[in-house]
Coordinates of C-alpha atoms and ligand atoms in Angstrom, one line a residue:
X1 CA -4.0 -32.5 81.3
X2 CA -2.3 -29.2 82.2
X3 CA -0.9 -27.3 79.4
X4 CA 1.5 -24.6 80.0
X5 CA 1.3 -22.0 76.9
X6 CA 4.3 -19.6 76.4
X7 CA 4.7 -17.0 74.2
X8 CA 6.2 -13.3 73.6
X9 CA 5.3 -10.5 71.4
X10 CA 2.7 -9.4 69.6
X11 CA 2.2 -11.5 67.0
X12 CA 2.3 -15.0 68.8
X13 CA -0.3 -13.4 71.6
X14 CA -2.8 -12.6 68.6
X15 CA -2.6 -16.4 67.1
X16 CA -2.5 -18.5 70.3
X17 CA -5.8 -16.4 71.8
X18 CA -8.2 -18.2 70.3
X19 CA -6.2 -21.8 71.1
X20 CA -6.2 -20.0 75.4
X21 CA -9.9 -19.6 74.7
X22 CA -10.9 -22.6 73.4
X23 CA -9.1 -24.3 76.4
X24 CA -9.9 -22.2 79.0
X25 CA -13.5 -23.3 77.7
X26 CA -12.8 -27.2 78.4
X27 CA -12.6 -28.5 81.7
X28 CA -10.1 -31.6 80.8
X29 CA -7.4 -28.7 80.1
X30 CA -5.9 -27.4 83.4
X31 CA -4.6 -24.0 81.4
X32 CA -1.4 -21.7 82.7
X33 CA -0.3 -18.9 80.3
X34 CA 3.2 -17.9 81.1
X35 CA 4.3 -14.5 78.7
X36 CA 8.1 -13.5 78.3
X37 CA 7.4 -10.2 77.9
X38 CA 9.8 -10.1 74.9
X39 CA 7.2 -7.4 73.6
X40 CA 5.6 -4.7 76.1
X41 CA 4.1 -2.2 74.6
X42 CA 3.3 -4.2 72.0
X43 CA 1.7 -6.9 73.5
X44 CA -0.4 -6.0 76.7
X45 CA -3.2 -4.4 74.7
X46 CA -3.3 -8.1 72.7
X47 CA -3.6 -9.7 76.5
X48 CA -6.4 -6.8 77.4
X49 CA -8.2 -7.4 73.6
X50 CA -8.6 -10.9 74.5
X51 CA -9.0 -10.9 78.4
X52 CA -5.6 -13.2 78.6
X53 CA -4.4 -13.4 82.3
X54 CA -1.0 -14.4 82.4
X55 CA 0.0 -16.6 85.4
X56 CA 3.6 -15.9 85.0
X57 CA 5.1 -12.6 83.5
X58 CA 9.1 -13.2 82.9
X59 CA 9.0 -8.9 82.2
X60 CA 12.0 -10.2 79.7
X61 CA 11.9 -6.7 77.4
X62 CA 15.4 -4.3 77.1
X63 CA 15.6 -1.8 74.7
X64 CA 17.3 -3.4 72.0
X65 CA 18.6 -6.2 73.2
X66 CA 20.6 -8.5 71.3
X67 CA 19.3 -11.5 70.1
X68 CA 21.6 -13.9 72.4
X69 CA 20.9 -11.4 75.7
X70 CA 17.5 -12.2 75.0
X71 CA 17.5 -16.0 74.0
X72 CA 20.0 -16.7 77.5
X73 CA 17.6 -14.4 80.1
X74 CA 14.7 -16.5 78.5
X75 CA 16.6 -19.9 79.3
X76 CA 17.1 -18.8 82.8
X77 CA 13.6 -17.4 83.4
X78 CA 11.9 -20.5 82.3
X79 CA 13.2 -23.0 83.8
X80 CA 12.3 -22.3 87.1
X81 CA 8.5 -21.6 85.8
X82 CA 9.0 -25.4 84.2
X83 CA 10.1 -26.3 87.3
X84 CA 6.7 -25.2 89.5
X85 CA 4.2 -26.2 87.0
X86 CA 5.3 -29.3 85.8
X87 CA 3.1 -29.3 82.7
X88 CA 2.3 -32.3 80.6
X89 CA 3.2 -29.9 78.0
X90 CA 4.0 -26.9 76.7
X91 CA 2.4 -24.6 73.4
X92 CA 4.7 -22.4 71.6
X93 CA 3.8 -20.1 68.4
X94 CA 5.8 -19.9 65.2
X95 CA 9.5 -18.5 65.0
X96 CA 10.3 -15.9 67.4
X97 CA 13.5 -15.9 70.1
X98 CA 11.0 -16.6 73.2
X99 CA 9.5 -19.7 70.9
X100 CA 13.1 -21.4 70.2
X101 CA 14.2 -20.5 73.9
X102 CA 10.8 -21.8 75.2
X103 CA 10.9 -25.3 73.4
X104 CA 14.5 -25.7 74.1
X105 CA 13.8 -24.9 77.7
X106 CA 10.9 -27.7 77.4
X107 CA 12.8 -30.2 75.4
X108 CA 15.6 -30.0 78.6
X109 CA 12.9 -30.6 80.7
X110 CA 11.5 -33.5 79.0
X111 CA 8.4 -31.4 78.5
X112 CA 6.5 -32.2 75.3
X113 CA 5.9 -29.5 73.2
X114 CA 3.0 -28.8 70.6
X115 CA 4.1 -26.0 67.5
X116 CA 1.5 -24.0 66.3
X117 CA 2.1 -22.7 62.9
X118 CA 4.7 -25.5 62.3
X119 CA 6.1 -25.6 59.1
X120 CA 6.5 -22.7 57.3
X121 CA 9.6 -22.7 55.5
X122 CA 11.8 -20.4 53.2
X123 CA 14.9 -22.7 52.7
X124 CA 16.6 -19.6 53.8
X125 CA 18.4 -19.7 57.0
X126 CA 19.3 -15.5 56.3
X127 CA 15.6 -14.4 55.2
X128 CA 13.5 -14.5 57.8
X129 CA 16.7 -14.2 60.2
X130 CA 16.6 -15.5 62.9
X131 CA 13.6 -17.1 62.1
X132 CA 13.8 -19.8 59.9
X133 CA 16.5 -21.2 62.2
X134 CA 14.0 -20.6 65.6
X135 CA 11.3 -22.7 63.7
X136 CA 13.6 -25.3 62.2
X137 CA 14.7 -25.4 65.8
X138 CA 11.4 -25.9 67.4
X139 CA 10.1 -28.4 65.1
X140 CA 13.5 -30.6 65.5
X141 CA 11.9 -30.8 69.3
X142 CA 8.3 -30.3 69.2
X143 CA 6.4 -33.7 69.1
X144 CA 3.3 -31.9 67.8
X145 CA 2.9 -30.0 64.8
X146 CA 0.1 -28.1 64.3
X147 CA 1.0 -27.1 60.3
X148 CA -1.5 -24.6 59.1
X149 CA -1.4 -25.7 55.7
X150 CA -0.6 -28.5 53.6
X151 CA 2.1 -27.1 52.4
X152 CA 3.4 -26.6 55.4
X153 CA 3.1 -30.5 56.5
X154 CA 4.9 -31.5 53.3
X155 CA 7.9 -29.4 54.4
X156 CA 8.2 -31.3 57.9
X157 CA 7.5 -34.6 56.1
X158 CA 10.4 -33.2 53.9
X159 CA 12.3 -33.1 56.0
X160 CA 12.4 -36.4 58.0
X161 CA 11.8 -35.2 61.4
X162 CA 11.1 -38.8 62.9
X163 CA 8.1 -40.4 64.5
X164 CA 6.1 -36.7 65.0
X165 CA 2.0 -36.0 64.9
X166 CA 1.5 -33.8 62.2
X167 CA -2.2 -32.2 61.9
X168 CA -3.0 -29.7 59.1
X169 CA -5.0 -27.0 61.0
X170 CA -5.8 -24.0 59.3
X171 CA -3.8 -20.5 61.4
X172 CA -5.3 -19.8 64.3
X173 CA -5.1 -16.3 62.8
X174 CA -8.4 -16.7 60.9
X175 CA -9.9 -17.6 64.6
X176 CA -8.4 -14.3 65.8
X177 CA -9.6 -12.5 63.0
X178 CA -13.5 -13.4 63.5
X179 CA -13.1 -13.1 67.3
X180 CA -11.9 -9.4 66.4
X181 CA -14.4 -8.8 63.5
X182 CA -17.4 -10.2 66.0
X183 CA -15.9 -7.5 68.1
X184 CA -15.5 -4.8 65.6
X185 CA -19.3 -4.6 65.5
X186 CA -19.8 -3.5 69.6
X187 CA -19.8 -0.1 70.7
X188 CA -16.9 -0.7 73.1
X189 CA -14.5 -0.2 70.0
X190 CA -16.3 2.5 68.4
X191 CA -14.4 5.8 70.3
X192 CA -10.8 4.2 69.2
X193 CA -12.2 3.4 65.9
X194 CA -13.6 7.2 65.1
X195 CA -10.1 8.5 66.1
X196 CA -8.9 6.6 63.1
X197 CA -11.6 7.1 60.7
X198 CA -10.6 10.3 59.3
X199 CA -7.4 8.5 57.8
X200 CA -10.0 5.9 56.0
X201 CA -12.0 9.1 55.1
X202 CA -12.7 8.6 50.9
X203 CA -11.5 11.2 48.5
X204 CA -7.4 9.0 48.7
X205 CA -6.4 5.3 48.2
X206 CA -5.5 4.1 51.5
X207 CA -2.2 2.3 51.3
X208 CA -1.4 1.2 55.1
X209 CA 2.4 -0.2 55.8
X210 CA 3.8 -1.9 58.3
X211 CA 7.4 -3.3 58.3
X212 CA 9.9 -4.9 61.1
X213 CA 12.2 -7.7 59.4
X214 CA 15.5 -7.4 60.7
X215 CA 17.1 -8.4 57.2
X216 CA 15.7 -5.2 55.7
X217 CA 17.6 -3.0 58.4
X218 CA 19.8 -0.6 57.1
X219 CA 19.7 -0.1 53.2
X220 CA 16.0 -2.3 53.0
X221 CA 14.4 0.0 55.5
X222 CA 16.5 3.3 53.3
X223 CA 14.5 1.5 49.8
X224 CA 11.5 1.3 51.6
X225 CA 11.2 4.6 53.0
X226 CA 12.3 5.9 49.2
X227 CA 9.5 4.0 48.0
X228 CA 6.8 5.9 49.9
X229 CA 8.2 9.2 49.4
X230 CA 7.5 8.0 45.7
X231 CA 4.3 6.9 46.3
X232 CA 3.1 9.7 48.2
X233 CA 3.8 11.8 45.5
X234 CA 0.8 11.0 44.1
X235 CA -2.2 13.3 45.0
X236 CA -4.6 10.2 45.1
X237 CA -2.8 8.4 47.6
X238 CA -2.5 8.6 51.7
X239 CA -0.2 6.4 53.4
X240 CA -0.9 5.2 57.0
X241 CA 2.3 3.6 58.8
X242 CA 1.9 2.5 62.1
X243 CA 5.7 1.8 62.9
X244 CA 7.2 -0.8 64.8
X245 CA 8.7 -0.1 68.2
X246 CA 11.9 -1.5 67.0
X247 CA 14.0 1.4 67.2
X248 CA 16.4 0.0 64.1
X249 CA 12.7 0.6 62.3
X250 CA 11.7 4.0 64.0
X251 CA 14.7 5.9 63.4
X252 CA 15.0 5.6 60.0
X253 CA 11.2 5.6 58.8
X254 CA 10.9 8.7 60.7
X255 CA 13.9 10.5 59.7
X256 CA 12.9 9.4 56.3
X257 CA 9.3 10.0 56.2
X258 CA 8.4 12.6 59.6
X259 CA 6.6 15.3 58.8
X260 CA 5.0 14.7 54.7
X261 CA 1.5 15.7 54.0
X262 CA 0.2 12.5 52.6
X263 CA 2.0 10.0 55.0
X264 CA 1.2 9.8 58.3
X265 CA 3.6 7.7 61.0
X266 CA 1.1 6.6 63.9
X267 CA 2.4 4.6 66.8
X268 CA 1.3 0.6 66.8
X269 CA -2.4 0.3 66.6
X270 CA -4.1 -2.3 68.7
X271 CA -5.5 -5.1 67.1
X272 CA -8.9 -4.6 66.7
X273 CA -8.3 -0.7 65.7
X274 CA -5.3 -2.6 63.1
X275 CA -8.0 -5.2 61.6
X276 CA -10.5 -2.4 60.9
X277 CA -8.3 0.0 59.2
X278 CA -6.6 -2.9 57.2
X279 CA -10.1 -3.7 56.0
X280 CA -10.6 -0.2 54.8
X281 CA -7.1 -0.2 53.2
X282 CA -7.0 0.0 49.5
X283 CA -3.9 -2.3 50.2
X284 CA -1.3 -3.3 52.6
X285 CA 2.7 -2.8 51.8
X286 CA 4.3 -5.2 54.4
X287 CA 6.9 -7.4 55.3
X288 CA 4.5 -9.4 58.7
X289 CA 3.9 -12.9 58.0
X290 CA 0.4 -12.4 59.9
X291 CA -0.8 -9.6 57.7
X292 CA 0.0 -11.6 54.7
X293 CA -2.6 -14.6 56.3
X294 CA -5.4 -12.1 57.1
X295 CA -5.3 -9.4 54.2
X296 CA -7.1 -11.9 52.2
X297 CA -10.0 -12.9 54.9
X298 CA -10.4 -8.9 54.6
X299 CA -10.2 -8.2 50.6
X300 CA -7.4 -6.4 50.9
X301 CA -4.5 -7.1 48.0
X302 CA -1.0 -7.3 49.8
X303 CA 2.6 -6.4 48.2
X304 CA 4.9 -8.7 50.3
X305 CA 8.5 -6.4 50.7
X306 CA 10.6 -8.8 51.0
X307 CA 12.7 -11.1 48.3
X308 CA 11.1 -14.3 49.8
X309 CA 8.1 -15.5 52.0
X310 CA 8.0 -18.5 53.7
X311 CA 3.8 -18.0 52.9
X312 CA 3.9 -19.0 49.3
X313 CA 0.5 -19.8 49.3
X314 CA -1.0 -16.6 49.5
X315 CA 1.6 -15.7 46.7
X316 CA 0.1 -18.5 44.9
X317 CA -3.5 -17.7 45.3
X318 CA -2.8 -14.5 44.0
X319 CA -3.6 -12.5 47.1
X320 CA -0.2 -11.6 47.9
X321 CA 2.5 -10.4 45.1
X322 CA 6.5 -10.2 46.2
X323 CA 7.9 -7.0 45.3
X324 CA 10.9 -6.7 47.5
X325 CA 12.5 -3.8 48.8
X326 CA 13.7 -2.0 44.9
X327 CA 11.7 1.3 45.4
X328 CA 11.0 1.4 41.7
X329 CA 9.4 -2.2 42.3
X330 CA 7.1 -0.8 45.2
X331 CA 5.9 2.1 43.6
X332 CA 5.1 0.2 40.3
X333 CA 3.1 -2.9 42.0
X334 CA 1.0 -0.2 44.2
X335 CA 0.6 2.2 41.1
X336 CA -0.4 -0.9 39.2
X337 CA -3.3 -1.7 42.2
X338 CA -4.6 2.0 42.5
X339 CA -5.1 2.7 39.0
X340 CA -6.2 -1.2 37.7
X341 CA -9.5 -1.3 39.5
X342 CA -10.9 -4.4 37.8
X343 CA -7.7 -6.3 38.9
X344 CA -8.0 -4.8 42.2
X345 CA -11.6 -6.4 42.4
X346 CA -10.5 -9.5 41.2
X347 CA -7.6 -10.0 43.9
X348 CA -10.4 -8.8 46.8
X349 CA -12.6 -11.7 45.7
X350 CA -10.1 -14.4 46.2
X351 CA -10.6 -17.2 49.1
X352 CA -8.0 -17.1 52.6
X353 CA -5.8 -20.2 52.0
X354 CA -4.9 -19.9 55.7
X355 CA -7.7 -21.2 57.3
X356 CA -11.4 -21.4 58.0
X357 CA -11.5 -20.1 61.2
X358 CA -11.6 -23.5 62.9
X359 CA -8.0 -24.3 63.8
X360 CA -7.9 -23.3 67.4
X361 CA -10.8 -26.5 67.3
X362 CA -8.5 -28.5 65.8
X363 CA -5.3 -27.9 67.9
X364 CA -7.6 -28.4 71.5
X365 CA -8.6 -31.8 69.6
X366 CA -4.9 -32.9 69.1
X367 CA -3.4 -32.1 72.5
X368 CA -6.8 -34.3 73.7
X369 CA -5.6 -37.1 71.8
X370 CA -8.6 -37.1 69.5
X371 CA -9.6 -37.3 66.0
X372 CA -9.1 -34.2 63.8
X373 CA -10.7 -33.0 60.8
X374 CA -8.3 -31.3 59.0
X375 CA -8.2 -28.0 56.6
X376 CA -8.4 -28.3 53.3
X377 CA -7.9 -25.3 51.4
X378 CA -10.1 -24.2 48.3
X379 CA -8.4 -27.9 46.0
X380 CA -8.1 -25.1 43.0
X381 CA -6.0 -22.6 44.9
X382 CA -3.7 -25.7 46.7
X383 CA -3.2 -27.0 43.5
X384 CA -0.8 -23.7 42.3
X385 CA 3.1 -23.6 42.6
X386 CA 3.9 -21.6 45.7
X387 CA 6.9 -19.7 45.0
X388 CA 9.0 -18.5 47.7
X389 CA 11.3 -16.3 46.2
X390 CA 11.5 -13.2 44.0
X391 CA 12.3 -13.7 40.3
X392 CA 14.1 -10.9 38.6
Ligands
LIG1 C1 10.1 -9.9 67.1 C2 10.4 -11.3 66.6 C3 9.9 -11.4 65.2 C4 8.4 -11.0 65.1 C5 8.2 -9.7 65.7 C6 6.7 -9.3 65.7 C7 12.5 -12.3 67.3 C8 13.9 -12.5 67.0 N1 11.8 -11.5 66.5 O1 10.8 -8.9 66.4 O2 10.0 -12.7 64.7 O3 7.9 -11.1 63.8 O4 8.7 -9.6 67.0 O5 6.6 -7.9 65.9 O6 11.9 -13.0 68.1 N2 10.2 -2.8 71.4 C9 9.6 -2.0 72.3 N3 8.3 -2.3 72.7 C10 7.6 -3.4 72.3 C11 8.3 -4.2 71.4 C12 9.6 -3.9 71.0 O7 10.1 -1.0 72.7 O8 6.5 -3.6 72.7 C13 11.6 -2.5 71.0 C14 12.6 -2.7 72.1 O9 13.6 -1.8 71.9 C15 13.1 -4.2 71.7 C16 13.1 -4.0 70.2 O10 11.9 -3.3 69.9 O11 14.3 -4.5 72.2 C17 13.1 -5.3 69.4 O12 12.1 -6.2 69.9 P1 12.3 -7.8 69.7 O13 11.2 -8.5 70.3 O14 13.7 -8.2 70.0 O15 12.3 -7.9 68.1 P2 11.2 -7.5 67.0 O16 11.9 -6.8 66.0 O17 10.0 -6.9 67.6
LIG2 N1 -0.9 -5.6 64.0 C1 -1.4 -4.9 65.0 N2 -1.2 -3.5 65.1 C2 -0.3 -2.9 64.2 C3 0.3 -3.8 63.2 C4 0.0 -5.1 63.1 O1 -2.2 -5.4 65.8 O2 -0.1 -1.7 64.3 C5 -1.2 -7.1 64.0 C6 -1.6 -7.7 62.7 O3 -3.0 -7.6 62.5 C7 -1.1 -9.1 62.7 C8 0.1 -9.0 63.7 O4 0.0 -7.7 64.4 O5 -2.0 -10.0 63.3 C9 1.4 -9.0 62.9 O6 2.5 -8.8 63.8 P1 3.9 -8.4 63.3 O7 3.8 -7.8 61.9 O8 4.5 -7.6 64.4 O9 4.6 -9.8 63.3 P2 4.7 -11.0 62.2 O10 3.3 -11.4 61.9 O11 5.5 -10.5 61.1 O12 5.5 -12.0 63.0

């Protein structure tokens, strides 16, 4: 069977590694990786971390770009890679614009195509925008979906999508986290990782941010930025900000934030360097639906910024709390976490609802046509509400 798996930016190259590895690793699966290039910067040290060889590079990246520049050169660039590899079918991951443009590209094709991270819903085509439409989109087409939790299967059965396979798999996040933690432990990593250490040094909470939602430009990204400035008027605190490429995010965070004592603006991180330091964090202010997944595999409490997450679970669970972008909000739900240290303790002992680290297992098994065992997250923590939005 020859799978053609397409993907983008940074995110989707971190999720779908483990599902390349575990089919470059079976000899029924004739494998071709072909990347956008949505991301650049971003996403060739993710292809290096995890020895990905792309077959076909569409080099698809403009500084800022709009969103239907981007969506039409992907249309055009696929089709022709469709064309020479006539796949029996094509992966895509999640809800970016190379995602939507890949499946639609597929579904013109006749191409079947198998979502990973189906599912995930906010009921909010504004917040995540575009997102929620790109994975509504996708899942409209794709006649496999690989939902990561149940949750996430009852909102495609929801939403009667037609004869589809649905398979609960766990996020293929949780692989990528132990592939990077098994990693972490080798010297190879050890001169990037001592470059960071003195940020992780004790003596200050580590609060590490990242941020990037294109909802929150403008006056979200203006409340954030006031919200650290608060927070790092606290002695005990050091912020670490590795800050998105985007530059609707650069300019204002550094305008903002450039140059204070206790908050320091480093360019992205690499995944591995990323995944140690968020370990070390005393928590995570964020508004990336992948930190929200792996902060809990890592003890690590994380204050969502955004007024809904289409990853209630985690809010459910209690490892993740919604704060939004209201400064006064922020700097109250962190202060509560630095100074509350028995709280803090409690939150880092909580089990992942994302996964078990066995999904990529699971996804090789469905395209296969085989039996799957699915994930089945801790019965105790599935059985909470999930909220998915803010409540004043
Ligand atoms: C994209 C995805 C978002 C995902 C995020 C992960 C869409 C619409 N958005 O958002 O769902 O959560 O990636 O990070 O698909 N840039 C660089 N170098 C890079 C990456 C980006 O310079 O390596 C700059 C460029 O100016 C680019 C801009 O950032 O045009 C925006 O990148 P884009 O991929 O369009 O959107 P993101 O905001 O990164
Ligand atoms: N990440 C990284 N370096 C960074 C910040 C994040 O490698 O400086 C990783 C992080 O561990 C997670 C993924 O990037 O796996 C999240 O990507 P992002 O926040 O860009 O996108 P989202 O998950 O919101 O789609």
């Amino acid at each position: 069977m020859k799978v053609l798996t397409v993907f983008g930016t940074r995110p989707e190259a971190i999720k779908l590694a483990p599902v390349i590895a575990a089919m470059a690793a079976d000899p029924a699966i004739d494998q071709r990786v072909c990347i956008t290039g949505q991301h650049r910067e971003m996403l060739d040290p993710v292809l290096g971390a995890f020895a990905i060889r792309p077959d076909h590079d569409l080099a698809l990246m403009r500084p800022g770009q709009s969103l239907n520049r981007l969506a039409s050169r992907a249309l055009g660039a696929l089709d022709p890679v469709l064309q020479e590899e006539r796949p029996d079918r094509i992966l895509v991951h999640g809800d970016t614009t190379t995602a939507m443009a890949a499946a639609v590209a597929a579904f013109h094709r006749r191409i079947p195509v198998g979502h990973v991270e189906a599912g995930l819903r906010t009921g909010d085509l504004g917040r995540p925008w575009p997102e929620e439409m790109n994975r509504r989109c996708i899942d409209a087409v794709a006649d496999q979906l690989y939902a990561p939790t149940p949750l996430a299967r009852a909102n495609l059965l929801a939403e009667n999508l037609g004869p589809r396979e649905i398979v609960v798999t766990g996020n293929t996040v949780i692989d990528a986290l132990r592939l990077a933690e098994a990693r972490l432990g080798s010297g190879q990593e050890a001169a990037r990782i001592a470059e960071l250490a003195p940020l992780a040094a004790p003596g200050a909470r580590l609060v590490l941010v990242t941020g990037h939602r294109r909802e929150s430009f403008g006056q979200g990204f203006e409340d954030i930025c006031t919200a650290l400035a608060d927070l790092a008027a606290r002695q005990d605190v050091r912020i670490v900000y590795p800050v998105h490429l985007n530059p609707q995010v650069r300019e204002p965070v550094h305008a903002r934030l450039g140059g204070h004592p206790r908050i320091h603006l480093i360019e992205p991180l690499d995944y591995l360097p990323f995944v140690w330091l968020l370990r070390r964090a005393h928590l995570v202010l964020t508004d990336s639906g992948g930190v929200q997944e792996e902060a809990p595999s890592l003890g690590t409490p994380v204050l969502v910024m955004r007024d809904v997450t289409e990853r209630p679970e985690a809010v459910a669970a209690g490892t993740a709390q919604l704060v939004g972008t209201d400064p006064a909000a922020i700097v109250a739900a962190a202060a509560r976490l630095i100074e509350d240290s028995a709280e803090h303790a409690r939150i880092a002992r909580i089990a992942n609802p994302y996964g078990d680290g066995a999904a990529s297992g699971r996804i090789l098994a469905a395209i296969k046509g085989e039996p799957v065992s699915e994930f089945a997250p801790d019965p105790a923590i599935a059985a909470q509400p999930a909220p998915v939005a803010l409540t004043a």
